[in-house]
Tab-separated table of C-alpha atoms and ligand atoms in Angstrom:
chain	number	residue	atom	x	y	z
A	4	UNK	CA	21.023	107.326	119.434
A	5	UNK	CA	19.050	104.857	121.589
A	6	UNK	CA	18.143	101.660	119.780
A	7	UNK	CA	15.345	99.585	121.324
A	8	UNK	CA	14.217	98.018	118.077
A	9	UNK	CA	13.337	94.349	117.997
A	10	UNK	CA	13.089	94.331	114.226
A	11	UNK	CA	16.292	94.381	112.209
A	12	UNK	CA	16.993	96.693	109.329
A	13	UNK	CA	16.723	94.562	106.182
A	14	UNK	CA	19.470	94.597	103.567
A	15	UNK	CA	17.197	95.708	100.745
A	16	UNK	CA	15.825	99.126	101.623
A	17	UNK	CA	13.794	101.462	99.409
A	18	UNK	CA	15.491	104.501	97.893
A	19	UNK	CA	12.334	106.580	98.136
A	20	UNK	CA	9.582	106.263	100.732
A	21	UNK	CA	6.407	108.346	100.631
A	22	UNK	CA	3.988	108.611	103.541
A	23	UNK	CA	0.316	109.526	103.869
A	24	UNK	CA	0.420	110.630	107.505
A	25	UNK	CA	-3.194	109.789	108.322
A	26	UNK	CA	-5.060	109.495	111.609
A	27	UNK	CA	-4.020	112.627	113.490
A	28	UNK	CA	-7.675	113.607	114.014
A	29	UNK	CA	-8.698	110.203	115.374
A	30	UNK	CA	-5.590	110.037	117.550
A	31	UNK	CA	-6.677	113.336	119.138
A	32	UNK	CA	-10.354	112.358	119.378
A	33	UNK	CA	-9.472	109.119	121.181
A	34	UNK	CA	-7.740	111.247	123.829
A	35	UNK	CA	-10.472	113.884	124.068
A	36	UNK	CA	-8.174	116.471	122.463
A	37	UNK	CA	-8.846	118.969	119.668
A	38	UNK	CA	-7.869	117.862	116.139
A	39	UNK	CA	-5.017	120.342	116.006
A	40	UNK	CA	-3.396	118.612	118.988
A	41	UNK	CA	-3.333	115.520	116.770
A	42	UNK	CA	-1.586	117.446	113.993
A	43	UNK	CA	0.944	118.773	116.506
A	44	UNK	CA	1.608	115.234	117.781
A	45	UNK	CA	1.912	114.159	114.147
A	46	UNK	CA	4.506	116.873	113.595
A	47	UNK	CA	6.547	115.648	116.587
A	48	UNK	CA	6.398	112.180	115.116
A	49	UNK	CA	7.545	113.441	111.748
A	50	UNK	CA	10.769	114.611	113.374
A	51	UNK	CA	11.364	111.101	114.758
A	52	UNK	CA	10.594	109.434	111.426
A	53	UNK	CA	12.951	111.794	109.562
A	54	UNK	CA	15.697	110.830	112.026
A	55	UNK	CA	14.954	107.141	111.483
A	56	UNK	CA	15.059	107.581	107.690
A	57	UNK	CA	18.468	109.237	107.980
A	58	UNK	CA	19.666	106.450	110.270
A	59	UNK	CA	18.431	103.762	107.835
A	60	UNK	CA	20.077	105.380	104.819
A	61	UNK	CA	16.866	106.207	102.962
A	62	UNK	CA	17.644	108.858	100.324
A	63	UNK	CA	14.206	110.335	99.566
A	64	UNK	CA	11.214	110.863	101.846
A	65	UNK	CA	8.004	112.445	100.566
A	66	UNK	CA	5.316	113.405	103.074
A	67	UNK	CA	1.692	114.349	102.389
A	68	UNK	CA	1.166	117.315	104.707
A	69	UNK	CA	-1.718	119.199	103.035
A	70	UNK	CA	-3.740	118.141	100.010
A	71	UNK	CA	-5.563	120.314	97.491
A	72	UNK	CA	-8.749	118.865	99.046
A	73	UNK	CA	-7.760	119.857	102.604
A	74	UNK	CA	-8.888	123.457	101.896
A	75	UNK	CA	-12.392	122.081	102.474
A	76	UNK	CA	-11.658	121.492	106.188
A	77	UNK	CA	-12.868	123.972	108.841
A	78	UNK	CA	-11.026	127.303	108.593
A	79	UNK	CA	-9.503	126.841	112.052
A	80	UNK	CA	-7.904	123.543	111.027
A	81	UNK	CA	-6.644	124.940	107.689
A	82	UNK	CA	-5.067	127.914	109.478
A	83	UNK	CA	-3.659	125.554	112.123
A	84	UNK	CA	-1.915	123.464	109.458
A	85	UNK	CA	-0.496	126.635	107.845
A	86	UNK	CA	0.789	127.651	111.282
A	87	UNK	CA	2.359	124.221	111.788
A	88	UNK	CA	4.261	124.542	108.505
A	89	UNK	CA	5.523	127.963	109.592
A	90	UNK	CA	6.482	126.674	113.060
A	91	UNK	CA	8.324	123.695	111.593
A	92	UNK	CA	10.411	125.997	109.402
A	93	UNK	CA	11.048	128.454	112.254
A	94	UNK	CA	11.965	125.814	114.805
A	95	UNK	CA	13.449	122.932	112.839
A	96	UNK	CA	15.187	124.397	109.794
A	97	UNK	CA	18.629	124.700	111.354
A	98	UNK	CA	18.540	121.209	112.804
A	99	UNK	CA	17.309	119.702	109.541
A	100	UNK	CA	20.112	121.534	107.761
A	101	UNK	CA	22.700	120.289	110.273
A	102	UNK	CA	21.462	116.742	109.676
A	103	UNK	CA	22.034	117.094	105.941
A	104	UNK	CA	18.375	117.293	104.918
A	105	UNK	CA	17.567	118.994	101.625
A	106	UNK	CA	14.042	120.416	101.640
A	107	UNK	CA	11.796	120.461	98.603
A	108	UNK	CA	8.209	121.463	98.155
A	109	UNK	CA	5.767	119.730	95.829
A	110	UNK	CA	2.405	121.282	95.056
A	111	UNK	CA	1.381	124.888	94.567
A	112	UNK	CA	2.636	127.706	96.747
A	113	UNK	CA	0.287	130.291	95.212
A	114	UNK	CA	-2.562	129.932	97.767
A	115	UNK	CA	-0.209	130.307	100.730
A	116	UNK	CA	0.249	133.712	102.347
A	117	UNK	CA	3.172	135.674	100.848
A	118	UNK	CA	5.028	135.447	104.187
A	119	UNK	CA	4.689	131.657	104.385
A	120	UNK	CA	5.606	131.306	100.717
A	121	UNK	CA	8.807	133.262	101.383
A	122	UNK	CA	9.663	131.056	104.351
A	123	UNK	CA	9.244	127.901	102.277
A	124	UNK	CA	11.388	129.315	99.455
A	125	UNK	CA	14.040	130.379	101.971
A	126	UNK	CA	14.120	126.872	103.521
A	127	UNK	CA	14.556	125.311	100.066
A	128	UNK	CA	17.374	127.704	99.181
A	129	UNK	CA	19.052	127.303	102.593
A	130	UNK	CA	19.244	123.515	102.373
A	131	UNK	CA	19.828	123.119	98.624
A	132	UNK	CA	23.388	121.748	98.926
A	133	UNK	CA	22.513	118.988	101.414
A	134	UNK	CA	22.255	115.448	100.155
A	135	UNK	CA	21.850	113.053	103.066
A	136	UNK	CA	18.053	112.961	102.838
A	137	UNK	CA	15.885	114.711	100.260
A	138	UNK	CA	12.637	115.635	102.022
A	139	UNK	CA	9.759	116.487	99.689
A	140	UNK	CA	6.959	118.235	101.535
A	141	UNK	CA	3.676	117.862	99.642
A	142	UNK	CA	1.758	120.936	100.744
A	143	UNK	CA	-1.254	122.129	98.748
A	144	UNK	CA	-0.506	119.092	96.607
A	145	UNK	CA	-2.837	116.971	94.494
A	146	UNK	CA	-1.789	114.300	92.013
A	147	UNK	CA	-4.391	115.317	89.431
A	148	UNK	CA	-3.548	118.984	89.840
A	149	UNK	CA	0.118	118.104	89.287
A	150	UNK	CA	-0.683	116.291	86.025
A	151	UNK	CA	-2.934	119.129	84.827
A	152	UNK	CA	-0.129	121.595	85.580
A	153	UNK	CA	2.347	119.423	83.656
A	154	UNK	CA	0.041	119.187	80.605
A	155	UNK	CA	-0.471	122.957	80.610
A	156	UNK	CA	3.286	123.570	80.687
A	157	UNK	CA	3.985	120.971	77.988
A	158	UNK	CA	1.463	122.687	75.703
A	159	UNK	CA	2.791	126.166	76.545
A	160	UNK	CA	6.311	124.975	75.720
A	161	UNK	CA	5.049	123.934	72.277
A	162	UNK	CA	6.156	120.299	72.672
A	163	UNK	CA	4.908	118.288	69.651
A	164	UNK	CA	2.606	115.341	70.462
A	165	UNK	CA	5.133	112.732	69.235
A	166	UNK	CA	7.736	114.064	71.690
A	167	UNK	CA	5.473	113.467	74.715
A	168	UNK	CA	6.886	110.384	76.454
A	169	UNK	CA	6.812	108.918	79.955
A	170	UNK	CA	10.154	110.549	80.700
A	171	UNK	CA	9.090	113.917	79.344
A	172	UNK	CA	5.909	113.953	81.462
A	173	UNK	CA	7.909	112.912	84.564
A	174	UNK	CA	10.218	115.855	83.953
A	175	UNK	CA	7.270	118.271	84.018
A	176	UNK	CA	5.891	117.047	87.351
A	177	UNK	CA	6.600	118.772	90.677
A	178	UNK	CA	8.870	115.787	91.434
A	179	UNK	CA	11.093	116.267	88.357
A	180	UNK	CA	14.488	114.695	89.021
A	181	UNK	CA	13.240	112.629	91.972
A	182	UNK	CA	13.078	108.844	91.443
A	183	UNK	CA	9.589	107.326	91.724
A	184	UNK	CA	8.677	106.124	95.220
A	185	UNK	CA	9.448	102.469	95.907
A	186	UNK	CA	7.137	102.290	98.895
A	187	UNK	CA	4.104	104.344	99.930
A	188	UNK	CA	2.996	103.956	103.542
A	189	UNK	CA	-0.475	104.984	104.707
A	190	UNK	CA	-1.211	104.976	108.396
A	191	UNK	CA	-4.572	104.822	110.242
A	192	UNK	CA	-6.169	101.860	108.476
A	193	UNK	CA	-7.582	103.746	105.490
A	194	UNK	CA	-7.036	101.841	102.236
A	195	UNK	CA	-7.016	104.679	99.698
A	196	UNK	CA	-4.520	106.567	97.554
A	197	UNK	CA	-6.188	109.992	98.061
A	198	UNK	CA	-4.723	111.739	95.001
A	199	UNK	CA	-1.139	111.206	96.188
A	200	UNK	CA	1.673	110.651	93.657
A	201	UNK	CA	-0.731	109.048	91.196
A	202	UNK	CA	1.718	109.177	88.286
A	203	UNK	CA	4.874	108.435	90.268
A	204	UNK	CA	3.240	105.640	92.258
A	205	UNK	CA	2.334	103.558	89.179
A	206	UNK	CA	4.598	100.672	90.248
A	207	UNK	CA	5.251	101.412	93.900
A	208	UNK	CA	4.562	98.984	96.697
A	209	UNK	CA	1.887	100.009	99.207
A	210	UNK	CA	2.002	99.356	102.933
A	211	UNK	CA	-1.046	99.959	105.099
A	212	UNK	CA	-1.070	99.921	108.877
A	213	UNK	CA	-3.900	100.587	111.350
A	214	UNK	CA	-1.539	102.663	113.528
A	215	UNK	CA	-2.443	106.355	113.705
A	216	UNK	CA	0.327	108.604	112.379
A	217	UNK	CA	1.417	110.081	115.774
A	218	UNK	CA	2.117	106.513	116.968
A	219	UNK	CA	3.958	105.333	113.843
A	220	UNK	CA	7.431	105.025	115.355
A	221	UNK	CA	10.875	103.773	114.357
A	222	UNK	CA	9.913	100.173	115.088
A	223	UNK	CA	6.794	100.467	112.914
A	224	UNK	CA	8.904	101.887	110.100
A	225	UNK	CA	11.255	98.934	110.435
A	226	UNK	CA	8.272	96.560	110.110
A	227	UNK	CA	7.246	98.349	106.902
A	228	UNK	CA	10.805	98.047	105.586
A	229	UNK	CA	10.889	94.356	106.498
A	230	UNK	CA	7.682	93.738	104.579
A	231	UNK	CA	8.984	95.743	101.601
A	232	UNK	CA	12.164	93.674	101.538
A	233	UNK	CA	10.090	90.513	100.992
A	234	UNK	CA	7.993	91.914	98.176
A	235	UNK	CA	8.829	90.874	94.647
A	236	UNK	CA	8.483	93.828	92.266
A	237	UNK	CA	7.586	92.568	88.813
A	238	UNK	CA	6.643	95.793	87.003
A	239	UNK	CA	4.000	93.935	84.976
A	240	UNK	CA	6.406	91.140	84.025
A	241	UNK	CA	6.639	87.643	85.517
A	242	UNK	CA	9.063	86.689	88.267
A	243	UNK	CA	12.640	85.792	87.180
A	244	UNK	CA	12.174	82.281	88.648
A	245	UNK	CA	9.016	81.643	86.596
A	246	UNK	CA	10.680	83.183	83.549
A	247	UNK	CA	13.583	80.756	83.903
A	248	UNK	CA	11.232	77.767	84.178
A	249	UNK	CA	9.266	78.995	81.149
A	250	UNK	CA	12.452	79.353	79.093
A	251	UNK	CA	13.628	75.831	79.952
A	252	UNK	CA	10.226	74.394	79.051
A	253	UNK	CA	10.490	75.806	75.523
B	22	FPP	C1	-4.325	113.466	107.987
B	22	FPP	O1	-4.901	113.111	109.234
B	22	FPP	C2	-3.268	114.428	108.219
B	22	FPP	C3	-3.223	115.679	107.668
B	22	FPP	C4	-4.251	116.197	106.768
B	22	FPP	C5	-2.135	116.606	108.012
B	22	FPP	C6	-0.792	115.983	108.170
B	22	FPP	C7	0.089	116.938	108.813
B	22	FPP	C8	1.024	116.669	109.744
B	22	FPP	C9	1.343	115.337	110.267
B	22	FPP	C10	1.811	117.766	110.301
B	22	FPP	C11	3.128	117.942	109.591
B	22	FPP	C12	2.950	119.096	108.737
B	22	FPP	C13	3.894	119.800	108.118
B	22	FPP	C14	3.460	121.019	107.468
B	22	FPP	C15	5.316	119.455	108.018
B	22	FPP	P1	-6.428	113.439	109.481
B	22	FPP	O2	-6.536	114.778	110.100
B	22	FPP	O3	-7.215	113.320	108.203
B	22	FPP	O4	-6.822	112.325	110.476
B	22	FPP	P2	-8.278	111.678	110.631
B	22	FPP	O5	-8.556	110.919	109.368
B	22	FPP	O6	-8.110	110.777	111.820
B	22	FPP	O7	-9.253	112.798	110.879
């Protein structure tokens, strides 16, 4: 693999990266192209970023491909995104499998056409024994919808109120069994969470870049990883250095 990167891979890398792949529309607009051309360019880029994640040893990648709110976009764009998902499975499944990628879906499959639903389920089954990179595709996904779904299932399962814990709720989410993301990246300069992994992202680090998603390349990912490696994650506590000073002052 060609390696033109100027930025080095840091020692401390996240186990789980999640990405809000934003800016496809503006990328297309700035080139006088239709929005769907931006989504297609974004899909090409996704392939490159998956390869980079494998190269860097990242274990989990979650991508926001279609939100529960995206149904409100023009019909042509909604259908175009459905088509892209189908094309990705048709064209890329074997290569993803050969690279050791295990595909997962998070969100609801029920509004997808039966044919597309079948394709997604087939891709999940086909790749289920791979473990190099776990790729969670958030498609018809919303963080609030996920929590509502979890609450409904907890109640249906007759779980008593006292038994409802952090861990139990996590186990009822679409991401059950997947560690929380360490780093969420949002491209295109927007500074919002947009209903993405709102439970799982409670203590994640956020990285925002003005780069539109189709241009977010390997080097840009390395910059995000570099920045992550310098962040101190305190999970609501104080830093170990400060803690040490405080203890000695007692
Ligand atoms: C946000 O950009 C992007 C999306 C809503 C779709 C993301 C989809 C892909 C990158 C294709 C990969 C898809 C699959 C199914 C694997 P935007 O359209 O909101 O951009 P804008 O804010 O510039 O208009």
